[in-house]
Short mmCIF file of C-alpha atoms in Angstrom, two decimals:
data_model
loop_
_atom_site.label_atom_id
_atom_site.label_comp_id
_atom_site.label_asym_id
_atom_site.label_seq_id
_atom_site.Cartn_x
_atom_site.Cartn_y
_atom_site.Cartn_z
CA UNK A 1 4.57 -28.76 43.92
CA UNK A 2 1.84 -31.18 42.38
CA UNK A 3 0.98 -34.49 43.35
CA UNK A 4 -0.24 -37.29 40.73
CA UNK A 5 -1.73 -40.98 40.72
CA UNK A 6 -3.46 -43.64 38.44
CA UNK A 7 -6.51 -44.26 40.94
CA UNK A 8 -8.29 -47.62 41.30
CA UNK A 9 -11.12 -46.91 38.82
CA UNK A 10 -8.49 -47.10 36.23
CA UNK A 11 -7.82 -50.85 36.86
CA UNK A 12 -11.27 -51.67 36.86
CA UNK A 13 -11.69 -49.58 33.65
CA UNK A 14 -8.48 -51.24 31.77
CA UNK A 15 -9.49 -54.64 32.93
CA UNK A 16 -13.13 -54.13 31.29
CA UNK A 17 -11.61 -52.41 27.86
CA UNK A 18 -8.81 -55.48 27.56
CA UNK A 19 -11.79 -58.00 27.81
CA UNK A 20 -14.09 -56.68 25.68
CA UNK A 21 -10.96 -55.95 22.87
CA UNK A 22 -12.28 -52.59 22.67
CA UNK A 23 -9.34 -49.53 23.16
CA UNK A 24 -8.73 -47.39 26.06
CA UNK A 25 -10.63 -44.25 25.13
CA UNK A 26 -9.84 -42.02 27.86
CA UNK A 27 -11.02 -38.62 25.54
CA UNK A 28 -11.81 -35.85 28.21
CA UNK A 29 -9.60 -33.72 30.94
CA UNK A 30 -12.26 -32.52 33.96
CA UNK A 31 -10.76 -29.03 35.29
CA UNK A 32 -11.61 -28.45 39.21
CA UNK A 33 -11.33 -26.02 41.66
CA UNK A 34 -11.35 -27.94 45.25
CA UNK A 35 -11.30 -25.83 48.59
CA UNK A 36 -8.09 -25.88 51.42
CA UNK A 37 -6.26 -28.71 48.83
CA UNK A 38 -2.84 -30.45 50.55
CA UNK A 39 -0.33 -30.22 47.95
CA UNK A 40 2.17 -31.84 50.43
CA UNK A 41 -0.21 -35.12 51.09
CA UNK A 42 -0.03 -38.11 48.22
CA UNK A 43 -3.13 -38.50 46.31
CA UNK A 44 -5.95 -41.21 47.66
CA UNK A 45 -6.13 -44.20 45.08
CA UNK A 46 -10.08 -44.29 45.63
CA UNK A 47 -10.49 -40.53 44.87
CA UNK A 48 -13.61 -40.17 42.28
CA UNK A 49 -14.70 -36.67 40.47
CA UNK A 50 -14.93 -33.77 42.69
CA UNK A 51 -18.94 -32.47 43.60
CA UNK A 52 -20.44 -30.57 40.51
CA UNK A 53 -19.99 -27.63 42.07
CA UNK A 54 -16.26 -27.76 42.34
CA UNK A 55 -16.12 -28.90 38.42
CA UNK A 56 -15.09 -25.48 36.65
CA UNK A 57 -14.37 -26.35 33.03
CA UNK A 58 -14.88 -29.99 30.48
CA UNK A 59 -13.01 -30.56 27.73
CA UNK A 60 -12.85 -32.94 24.86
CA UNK A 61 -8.97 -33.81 23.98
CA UNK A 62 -7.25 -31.87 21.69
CA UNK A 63 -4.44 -34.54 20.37
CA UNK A 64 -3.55 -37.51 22.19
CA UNK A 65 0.33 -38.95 21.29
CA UNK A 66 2.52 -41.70 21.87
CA UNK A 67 5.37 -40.79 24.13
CA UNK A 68 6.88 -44.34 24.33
CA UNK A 69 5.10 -47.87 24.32
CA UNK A 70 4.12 -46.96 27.71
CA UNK A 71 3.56 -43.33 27.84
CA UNK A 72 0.76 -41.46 26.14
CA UNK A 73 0.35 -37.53 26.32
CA UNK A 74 -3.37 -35.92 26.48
CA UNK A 75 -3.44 -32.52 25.64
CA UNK A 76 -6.43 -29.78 25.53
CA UNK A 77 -6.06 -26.09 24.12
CA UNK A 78 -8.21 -23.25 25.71
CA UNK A 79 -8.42 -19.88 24.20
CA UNK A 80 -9.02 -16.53 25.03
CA UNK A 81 -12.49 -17.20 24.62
CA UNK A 82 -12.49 -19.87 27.38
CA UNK A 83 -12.85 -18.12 31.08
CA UNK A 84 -13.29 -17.47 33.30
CA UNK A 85 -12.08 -19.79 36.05
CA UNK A 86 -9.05 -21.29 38.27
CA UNK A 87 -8.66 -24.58 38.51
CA UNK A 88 -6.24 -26.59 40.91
CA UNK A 89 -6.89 -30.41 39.93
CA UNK A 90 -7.29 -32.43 36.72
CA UNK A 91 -8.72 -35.35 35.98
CA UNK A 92 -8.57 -37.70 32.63
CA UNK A 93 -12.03 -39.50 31.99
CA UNK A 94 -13.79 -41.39 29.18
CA UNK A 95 -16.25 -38.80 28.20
CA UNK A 96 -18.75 -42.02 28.23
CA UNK A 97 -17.98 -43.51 31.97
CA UNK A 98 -17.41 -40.98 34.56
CA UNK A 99 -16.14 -43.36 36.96
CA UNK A 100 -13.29 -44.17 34.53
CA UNK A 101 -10.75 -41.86 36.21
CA UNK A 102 -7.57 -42.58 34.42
CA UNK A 103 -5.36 -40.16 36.16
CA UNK A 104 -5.91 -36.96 38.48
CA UNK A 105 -3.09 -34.11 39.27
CA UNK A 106 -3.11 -31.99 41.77
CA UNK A 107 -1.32 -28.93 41.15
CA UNK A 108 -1.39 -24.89 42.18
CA UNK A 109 -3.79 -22.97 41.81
CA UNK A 110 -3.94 -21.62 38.10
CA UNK A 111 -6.61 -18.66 36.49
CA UNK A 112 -7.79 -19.25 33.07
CA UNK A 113 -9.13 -15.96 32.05
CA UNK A 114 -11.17 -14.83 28.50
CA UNK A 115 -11.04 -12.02 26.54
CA UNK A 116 -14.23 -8.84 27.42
CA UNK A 117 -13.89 -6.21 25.22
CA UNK A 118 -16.45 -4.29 27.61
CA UNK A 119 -14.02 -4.23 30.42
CA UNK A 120 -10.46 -4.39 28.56
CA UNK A 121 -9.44 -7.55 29.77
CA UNK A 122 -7.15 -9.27 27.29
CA UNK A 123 -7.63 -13.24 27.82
CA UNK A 124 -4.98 -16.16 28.02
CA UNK A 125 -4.24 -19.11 26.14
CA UNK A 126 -3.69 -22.57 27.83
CA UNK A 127 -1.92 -26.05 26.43
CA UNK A 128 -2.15 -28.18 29.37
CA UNK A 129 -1.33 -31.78 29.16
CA UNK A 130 -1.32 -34.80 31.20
CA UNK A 131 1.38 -37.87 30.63
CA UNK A 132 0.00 -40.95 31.54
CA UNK A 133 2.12 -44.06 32.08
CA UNK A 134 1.26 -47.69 32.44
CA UNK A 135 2.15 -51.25 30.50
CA UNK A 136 1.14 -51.45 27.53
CA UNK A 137 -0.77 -48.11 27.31
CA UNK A 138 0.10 -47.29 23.53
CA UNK A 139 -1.31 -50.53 22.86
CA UNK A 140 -3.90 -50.57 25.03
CA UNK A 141 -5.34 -47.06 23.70
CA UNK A 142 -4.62 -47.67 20.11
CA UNK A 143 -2.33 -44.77 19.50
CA UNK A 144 0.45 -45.07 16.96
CA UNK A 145 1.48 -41.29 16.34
CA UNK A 146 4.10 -40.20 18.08
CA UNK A 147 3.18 -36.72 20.59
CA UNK A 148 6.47 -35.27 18.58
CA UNK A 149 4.18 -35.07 15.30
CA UNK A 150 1.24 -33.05 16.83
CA UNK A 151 3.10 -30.73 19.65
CA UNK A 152 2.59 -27.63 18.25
CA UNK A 153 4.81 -24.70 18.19
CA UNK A 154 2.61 -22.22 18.47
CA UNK A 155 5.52 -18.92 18.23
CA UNK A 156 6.02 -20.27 14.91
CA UNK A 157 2.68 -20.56 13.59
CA UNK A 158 1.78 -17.81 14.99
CA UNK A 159 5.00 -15.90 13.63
CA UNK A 160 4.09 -17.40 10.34
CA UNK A 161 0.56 -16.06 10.61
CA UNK A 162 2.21 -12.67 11.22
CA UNK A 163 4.15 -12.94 7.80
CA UNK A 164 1.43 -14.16 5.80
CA UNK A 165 -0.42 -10.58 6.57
CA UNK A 166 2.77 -9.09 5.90
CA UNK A 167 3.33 -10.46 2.62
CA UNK A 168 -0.51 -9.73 1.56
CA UNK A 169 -0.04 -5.89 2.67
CA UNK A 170 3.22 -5.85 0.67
CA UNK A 171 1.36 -7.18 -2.45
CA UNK A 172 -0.79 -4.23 -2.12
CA UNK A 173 1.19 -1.53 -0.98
CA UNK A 174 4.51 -2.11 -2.35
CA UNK A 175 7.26 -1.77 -0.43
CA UNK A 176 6.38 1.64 1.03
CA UNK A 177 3.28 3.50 0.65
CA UNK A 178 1.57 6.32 3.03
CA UNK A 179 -2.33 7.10 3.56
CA UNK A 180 -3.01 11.16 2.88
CA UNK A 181 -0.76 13.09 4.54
CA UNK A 182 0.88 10.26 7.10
CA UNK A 183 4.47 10.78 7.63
CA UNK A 184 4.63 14.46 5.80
CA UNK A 185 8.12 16.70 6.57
CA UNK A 186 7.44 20.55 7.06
CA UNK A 187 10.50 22.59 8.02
CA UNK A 188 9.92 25.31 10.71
CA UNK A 189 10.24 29.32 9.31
CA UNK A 190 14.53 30.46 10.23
CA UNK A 191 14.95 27.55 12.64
CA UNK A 192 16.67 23.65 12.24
CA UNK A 193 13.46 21.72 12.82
CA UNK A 194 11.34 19.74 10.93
CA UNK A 195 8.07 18.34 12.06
CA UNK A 196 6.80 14.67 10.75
CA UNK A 197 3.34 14.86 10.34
CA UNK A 198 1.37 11.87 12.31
CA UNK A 199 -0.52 9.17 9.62
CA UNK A 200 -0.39 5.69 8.72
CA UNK A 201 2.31 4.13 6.19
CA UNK A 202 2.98 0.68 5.10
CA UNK A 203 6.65 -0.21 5.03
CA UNK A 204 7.46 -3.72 4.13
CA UNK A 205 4.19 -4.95 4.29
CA UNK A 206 3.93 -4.03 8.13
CA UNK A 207 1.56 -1.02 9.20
CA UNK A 208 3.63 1.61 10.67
CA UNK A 209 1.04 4.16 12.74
CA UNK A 210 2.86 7.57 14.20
CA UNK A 211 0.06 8.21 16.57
CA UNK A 212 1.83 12.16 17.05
CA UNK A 213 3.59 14.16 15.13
CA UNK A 214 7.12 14.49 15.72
CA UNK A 215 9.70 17.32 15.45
CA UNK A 216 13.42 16.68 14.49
CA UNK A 217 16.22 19.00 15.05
CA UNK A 218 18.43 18.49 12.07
CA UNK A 219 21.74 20.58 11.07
CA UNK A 220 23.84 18.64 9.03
CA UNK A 221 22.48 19.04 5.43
CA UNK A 222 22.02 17.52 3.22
CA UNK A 223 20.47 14.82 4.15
CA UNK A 224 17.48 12.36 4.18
CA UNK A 225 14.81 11.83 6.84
CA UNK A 226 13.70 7.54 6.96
CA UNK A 227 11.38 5.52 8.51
CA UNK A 228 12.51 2.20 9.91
CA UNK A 229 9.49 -0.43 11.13
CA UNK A 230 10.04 -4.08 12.78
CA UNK A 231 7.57 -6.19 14.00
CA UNK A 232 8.04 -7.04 18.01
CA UNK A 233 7.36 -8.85 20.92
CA UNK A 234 7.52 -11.66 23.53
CA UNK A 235 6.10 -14.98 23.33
CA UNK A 236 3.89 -14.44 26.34
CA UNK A 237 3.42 -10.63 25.29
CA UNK A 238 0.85 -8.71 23.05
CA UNK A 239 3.53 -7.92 19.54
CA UNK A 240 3.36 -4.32 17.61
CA UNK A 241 4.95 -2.84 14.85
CA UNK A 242 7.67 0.08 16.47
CA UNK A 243 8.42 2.61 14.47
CA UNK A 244 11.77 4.55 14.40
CA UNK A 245 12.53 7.97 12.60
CA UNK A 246 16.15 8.16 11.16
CA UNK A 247 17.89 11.04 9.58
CA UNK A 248 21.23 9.50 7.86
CA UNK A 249 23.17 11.06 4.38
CA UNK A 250 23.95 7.04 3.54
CA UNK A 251 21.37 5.08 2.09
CA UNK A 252 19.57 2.87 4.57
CA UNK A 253 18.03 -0.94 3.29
CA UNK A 254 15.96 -3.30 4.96
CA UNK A 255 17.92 -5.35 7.50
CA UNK A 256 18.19 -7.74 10.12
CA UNK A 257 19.64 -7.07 13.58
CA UNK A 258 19.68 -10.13 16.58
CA UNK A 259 17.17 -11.65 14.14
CA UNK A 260 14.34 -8.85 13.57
CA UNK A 261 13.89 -7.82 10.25
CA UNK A 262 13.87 -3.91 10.05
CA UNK A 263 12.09 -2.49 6.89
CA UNK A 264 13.30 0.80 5.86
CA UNK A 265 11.85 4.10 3.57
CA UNK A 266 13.04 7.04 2.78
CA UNK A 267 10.65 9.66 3.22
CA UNK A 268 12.23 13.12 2.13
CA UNK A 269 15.26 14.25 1.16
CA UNK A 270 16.69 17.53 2.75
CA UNK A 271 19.01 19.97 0.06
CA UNK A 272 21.66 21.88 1.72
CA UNK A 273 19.49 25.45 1.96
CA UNK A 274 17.02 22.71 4.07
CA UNK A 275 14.52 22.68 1.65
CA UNK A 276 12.11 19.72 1.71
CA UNK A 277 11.58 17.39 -0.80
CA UNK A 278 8.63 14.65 -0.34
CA UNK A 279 9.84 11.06 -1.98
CA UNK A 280 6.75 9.78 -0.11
CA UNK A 281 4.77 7.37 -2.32
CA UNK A 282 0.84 7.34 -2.53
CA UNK A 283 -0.71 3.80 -2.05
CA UNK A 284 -2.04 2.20 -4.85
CA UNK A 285 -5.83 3.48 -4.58
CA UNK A 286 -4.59 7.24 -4.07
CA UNK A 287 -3.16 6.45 -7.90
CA UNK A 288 -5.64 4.79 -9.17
CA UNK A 289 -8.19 7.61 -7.73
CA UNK A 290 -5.51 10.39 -9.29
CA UNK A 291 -5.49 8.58 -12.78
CA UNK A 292 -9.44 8.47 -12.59
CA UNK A 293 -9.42 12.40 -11.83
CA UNK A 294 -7.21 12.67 -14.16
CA UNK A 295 -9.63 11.52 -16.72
CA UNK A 296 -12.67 13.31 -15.49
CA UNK A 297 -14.14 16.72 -16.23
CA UNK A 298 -15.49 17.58 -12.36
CA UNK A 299 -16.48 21.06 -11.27
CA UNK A 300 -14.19 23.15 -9.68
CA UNK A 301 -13.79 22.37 -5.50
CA UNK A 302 -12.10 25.02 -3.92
CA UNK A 303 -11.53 23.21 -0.53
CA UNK A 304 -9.16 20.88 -2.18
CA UNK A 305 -5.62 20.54 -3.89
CA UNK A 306 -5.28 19.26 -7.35
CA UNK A 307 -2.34 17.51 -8.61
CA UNK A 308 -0.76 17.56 -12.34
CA UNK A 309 -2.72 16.41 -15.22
CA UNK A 310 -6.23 16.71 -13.17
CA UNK A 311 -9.19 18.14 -15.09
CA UNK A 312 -11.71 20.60 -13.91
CA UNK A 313 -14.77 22.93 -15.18
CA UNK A 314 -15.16 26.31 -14.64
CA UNK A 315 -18.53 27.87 -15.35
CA UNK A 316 -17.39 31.34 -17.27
CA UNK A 317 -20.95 33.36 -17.44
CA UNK A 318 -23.35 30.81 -19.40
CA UNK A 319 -21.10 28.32 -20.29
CA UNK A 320 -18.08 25.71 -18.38
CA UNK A 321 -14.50 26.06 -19.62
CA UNK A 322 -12.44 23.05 -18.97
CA UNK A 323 -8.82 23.38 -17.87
CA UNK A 324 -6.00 21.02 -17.57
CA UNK A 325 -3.79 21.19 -14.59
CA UNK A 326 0.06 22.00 -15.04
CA UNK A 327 1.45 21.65 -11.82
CA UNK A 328 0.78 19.75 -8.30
CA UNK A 329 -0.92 20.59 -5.00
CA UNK A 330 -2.94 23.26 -7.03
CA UNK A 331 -5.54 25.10 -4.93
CA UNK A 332 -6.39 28.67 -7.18
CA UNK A 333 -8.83 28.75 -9.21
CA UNK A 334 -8.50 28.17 -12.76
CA UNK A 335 -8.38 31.36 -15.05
CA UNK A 336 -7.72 31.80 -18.99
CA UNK A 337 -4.06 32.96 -19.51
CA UNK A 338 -2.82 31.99 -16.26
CA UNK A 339 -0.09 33.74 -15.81
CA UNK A 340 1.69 31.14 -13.29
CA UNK A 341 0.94 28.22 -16.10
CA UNK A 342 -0.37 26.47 -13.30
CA UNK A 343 -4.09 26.07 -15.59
CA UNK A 344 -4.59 25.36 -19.05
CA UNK A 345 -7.47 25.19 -21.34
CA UNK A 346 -8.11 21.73 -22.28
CA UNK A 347 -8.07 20.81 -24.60
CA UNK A 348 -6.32 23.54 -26.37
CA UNK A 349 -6.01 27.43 -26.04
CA UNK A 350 -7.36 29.38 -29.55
CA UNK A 351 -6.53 32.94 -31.28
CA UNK A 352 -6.31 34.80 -34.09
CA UNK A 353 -2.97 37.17 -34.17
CA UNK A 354 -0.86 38.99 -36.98
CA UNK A 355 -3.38 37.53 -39.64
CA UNK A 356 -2.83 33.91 -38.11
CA UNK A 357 -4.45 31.43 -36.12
CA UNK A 358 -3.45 29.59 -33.51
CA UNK A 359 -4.47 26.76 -30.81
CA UNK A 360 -1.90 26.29 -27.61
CA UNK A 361 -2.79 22.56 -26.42
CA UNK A 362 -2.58 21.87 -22.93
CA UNK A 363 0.98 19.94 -23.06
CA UNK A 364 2.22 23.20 -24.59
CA UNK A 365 2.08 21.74 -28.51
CA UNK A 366 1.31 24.73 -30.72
CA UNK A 367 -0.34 24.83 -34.00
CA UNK A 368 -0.36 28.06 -36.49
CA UNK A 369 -2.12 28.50 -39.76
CA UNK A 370 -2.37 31.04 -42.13
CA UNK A 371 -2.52 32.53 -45.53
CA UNK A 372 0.30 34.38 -47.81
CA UNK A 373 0.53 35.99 -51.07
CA UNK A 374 3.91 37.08 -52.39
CA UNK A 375 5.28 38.23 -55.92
CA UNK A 376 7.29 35.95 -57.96
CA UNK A 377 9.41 37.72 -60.54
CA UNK A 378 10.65 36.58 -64.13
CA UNK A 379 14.12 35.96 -65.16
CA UNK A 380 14.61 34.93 -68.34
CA UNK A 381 16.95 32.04 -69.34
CA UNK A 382 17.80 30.04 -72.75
CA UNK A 383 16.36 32.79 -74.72
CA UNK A 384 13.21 32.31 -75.64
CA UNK A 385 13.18 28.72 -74.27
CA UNK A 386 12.72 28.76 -70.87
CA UNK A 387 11.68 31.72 -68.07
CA UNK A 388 12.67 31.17 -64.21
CA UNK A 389 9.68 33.24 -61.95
CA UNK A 390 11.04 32.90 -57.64
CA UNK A 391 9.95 35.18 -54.93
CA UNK A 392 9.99 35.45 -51.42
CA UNK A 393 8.61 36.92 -48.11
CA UNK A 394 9.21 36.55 -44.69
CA UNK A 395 6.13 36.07 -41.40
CA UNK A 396 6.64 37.04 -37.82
CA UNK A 397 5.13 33.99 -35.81
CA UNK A 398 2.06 35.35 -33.49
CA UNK A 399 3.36 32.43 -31.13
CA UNK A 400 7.29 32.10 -30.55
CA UNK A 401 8.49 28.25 -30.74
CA UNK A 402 10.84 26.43 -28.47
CA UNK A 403 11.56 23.53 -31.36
CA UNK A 404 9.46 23.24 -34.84
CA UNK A 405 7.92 19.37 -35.94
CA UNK A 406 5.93 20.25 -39.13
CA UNK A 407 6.34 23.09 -41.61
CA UNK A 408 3.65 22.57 -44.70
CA UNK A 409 2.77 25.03 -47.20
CA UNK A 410 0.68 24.80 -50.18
CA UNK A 411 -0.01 27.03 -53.47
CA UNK A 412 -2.73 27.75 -54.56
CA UNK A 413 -2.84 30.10 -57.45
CA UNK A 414 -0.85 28.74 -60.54
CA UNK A 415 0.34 31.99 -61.83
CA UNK A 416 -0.05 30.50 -65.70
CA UNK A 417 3.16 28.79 -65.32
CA UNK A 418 3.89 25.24 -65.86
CA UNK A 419 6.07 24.21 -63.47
CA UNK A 420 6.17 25.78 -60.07
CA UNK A 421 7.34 24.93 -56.53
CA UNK A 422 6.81 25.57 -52.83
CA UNK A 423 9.05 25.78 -49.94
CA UNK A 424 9.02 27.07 -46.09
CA UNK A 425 11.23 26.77 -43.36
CA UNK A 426 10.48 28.04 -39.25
CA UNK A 427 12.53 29.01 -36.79
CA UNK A 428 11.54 30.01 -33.47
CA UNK A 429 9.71 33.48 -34.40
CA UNK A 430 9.92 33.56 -38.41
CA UNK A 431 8.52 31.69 -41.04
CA UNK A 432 10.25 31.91 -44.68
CA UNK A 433 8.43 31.00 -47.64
CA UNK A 434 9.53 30.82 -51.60
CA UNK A 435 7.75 30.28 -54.13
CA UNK A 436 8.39 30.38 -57.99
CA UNK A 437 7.83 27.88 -61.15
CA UNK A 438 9.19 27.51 -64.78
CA UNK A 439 7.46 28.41 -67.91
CA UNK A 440 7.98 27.10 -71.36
CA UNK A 441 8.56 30.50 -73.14
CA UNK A 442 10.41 33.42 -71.97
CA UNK A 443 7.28 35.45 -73.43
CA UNK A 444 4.52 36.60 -70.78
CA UNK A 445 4.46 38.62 -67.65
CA UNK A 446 7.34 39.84 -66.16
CA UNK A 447 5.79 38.42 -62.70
CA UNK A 448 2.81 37.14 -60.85
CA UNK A 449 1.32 36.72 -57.72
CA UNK A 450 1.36 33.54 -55.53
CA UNK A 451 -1.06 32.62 -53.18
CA UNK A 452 -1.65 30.15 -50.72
CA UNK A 453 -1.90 28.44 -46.92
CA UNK A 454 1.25 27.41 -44.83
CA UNK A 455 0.86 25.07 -41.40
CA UNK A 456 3.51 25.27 -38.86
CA UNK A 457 3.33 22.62 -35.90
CA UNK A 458 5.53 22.69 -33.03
CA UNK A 459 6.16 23.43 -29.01
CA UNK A 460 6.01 26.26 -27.39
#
């Protein structure tokens, strides 16, 4: 129950105001907290301000509005910074003339309390607001906007605060990124569980924190393990982001259920022997920090994992070897030859082998060089006219080939012919190479020697 009243003052006030042509500028709403206050008597006309000591809280108006030609609404907003105090009577003043008591309410008692970190006490926000009705007031005070233009809404600005962050997160995340090792599957040695590691993701721009890790029991495979996140709360209530694990063989999207908006990843798939695969992805500065590794020589670091196409020294005696790394979640330490092709030397691997050399690249591109020298024997044609030399020979590759790009060979001893020609062709272990020329007369040696390079490129 609350009791309220235009007191006496006002009509001296309004009186003064219409003479002078000036407005009614009643600008300020005095909170008070009066002792053993009858809710059930009316209001005394004459009441002034209550003693200083009962005053608990001033405050300049917020947004004043025009309810009708008659009606004006006075409204103040505390925040959670405001407190603390309770207050069980208001009073509308001219900030300038404290005897110009517009209007006082007496209501309940109410507690306006602030926010103190130190002792955990979340604060509350107030709107309260005082209608004030009289002849003429709109006029009187000046006021032409409606209260309907100013009333705020404050679940919807606040919900569209809430967004805004959202959106800004999802500009920088993605749709679904997660910090480290947040939201990691392991699956438990002979048994049907699988334990989700504890982190931090982003999913749909909202910040999804699994504060423990959490172990599913899952049989049906295969499958898929998701994360679902939604933002909620009440309008008088603290909101969060809850988080809900979600093991489902159908693909799951982002939807909306009794209008919440449910964001949804996919965080591993599960084969049917229950093996684990991580579709996790990194944020956007894990990458970028991967790419820079990626491009840096560092010294070996035992204590940590390195990931495909990382770089790394390793000090062999007097000297540092670099290596290039082949696989992901690496922790061994790089070693020439690895047998588990897990390290390579960077930039390239280099031999000598069956009178050939050879470099292995990193990516597993192979390039072999060597010499040959075969005979090339005479046949004679057109008499004395013309004399066909052509030989042959046949090299074992030092390094077996997957698929051959380049095959190049060159001659470099003429023979004393005029005419002559060179040709190889590779396969996976051989390289065939013929080599002959024409000479003008069918008169010379019956054969001579032919001598040169050859270049194979390829992959291993």
């Amino acid at each position: 129950m609350a009791q309220t009243v235009i007191p006496f003052s006002f009509e001296t006030y309004l009186q003064k105001k219409l003479a002078s042509g000036d407005p009614v500028t009643l600008n300020k709403i005095v909170l008070a907290n009066i002792p053993d206050l009858d809710l059930t008597q009316p209001i005394p006309r004459d009441t002034g301000l209550p003693t200083h000591d009962q005053i608990v809280h001033e405050q300049i108006i917020d947004q004043v509005g025009k309810i009708n030609t008659n009606a004006l609404a006075y409204s103040i907003v505390m925040d959670t910074t405001m407190g603390d105090f309770t207050f069980n009577a208001m009073y509308l003043i001219d900030k300038d003339d404290r005897n110009s008591i517009g209007m006082i309410v007496w209501k309940l008692p109410e507690t306006k309390t602030a926010t103190n970190e130190q002792s955990g006490t979340t604060g509350n926000s107030l709107v309260k607001s005082m209608l004030m009705e009289y002849d003429g007031a709109a006029t009187a005070a000046a006021i032409t906007v409606t209260a309907a233009t100013w009333q705020i809404d404050y679940s919807a600005r606040l919900i569209g605060i809430d967004d805004d962050v959202r959106l800004q997160a999802l500009d920088v995340y993605g749709h679904d990124a997660f910090i480290d090792d947040g939201f990691v599957v392991t699956k438990a040695t002979n048994t049907d569980q699988y334990f989700v590691n504890a982190g931090i993701g982003y999913i749909g721009g909202l910040r999804a924190v699994l504060a423990q890790n959490q172990t599913l029991t899952i049989s049906t495979k295969p499958t898929s393990i998701w994360v679902s996140v939604s933002r909620q709360g009440t309008v008088l209530g603290a909101w969060s982001n809850a988080i809900e694990l979600k093991v489902s063989a159908t693909v799951l999207t982002d939807n909306v259920v009794d209008g919440v908006d449910y964001y949804v990843a996919k965080i591993v798939d599960i084969t049917a022997d229950g093996s684990v695969i991580d579709l996790r992805n990194k944020t956007q500065l894990d990458t970028l920090l991967i790419d820079f590794k990626k491009g840096q020589f560092q010294l070996w670091d035992p204590l940590r994992a390195y990931e495909i196409g990382e770089k790394t020294s390793v000090k062999q005696g007097e000297v540092y070897v670099d290596f290039w790394c082949n696989k992901s979640n690496v922790n061994h330490k790089p070693i020439n030859q690895d047998p588990t092709d897990t390290w390579r030397l960077y930039p390239f691997e280099k031999g000598t082998n069956q009178g050939a050399t050879y470099k292995i690249w990193f990516n597993n591109d192979v390039e072999i060089e060597g010499t040959y020298s075969l005979t090339s024997y005479k046949a004679v044609l057109g008499g004395n006219i013309a004399a066909l030399y052509d030989g042959s020979t046949s090299i074992l590759l030092p390094i077996p080939l997957t698929t051959v790009t380049t095959c190049h060979v060159s001659q470099s001893d003429s023979g004393n012919v005029g005419v002559e020609t060179t040709t190889c062709v590779a396969s996976n272990n051989y390289l065939s190479i013929r080599a002959g020329g024409i000479a003008n007369k069918s008169t010379g040696s019956d054969s001579y020697i032919a001598k040169g390079t050859w270049l194979i490129k390829g992959h291993k």
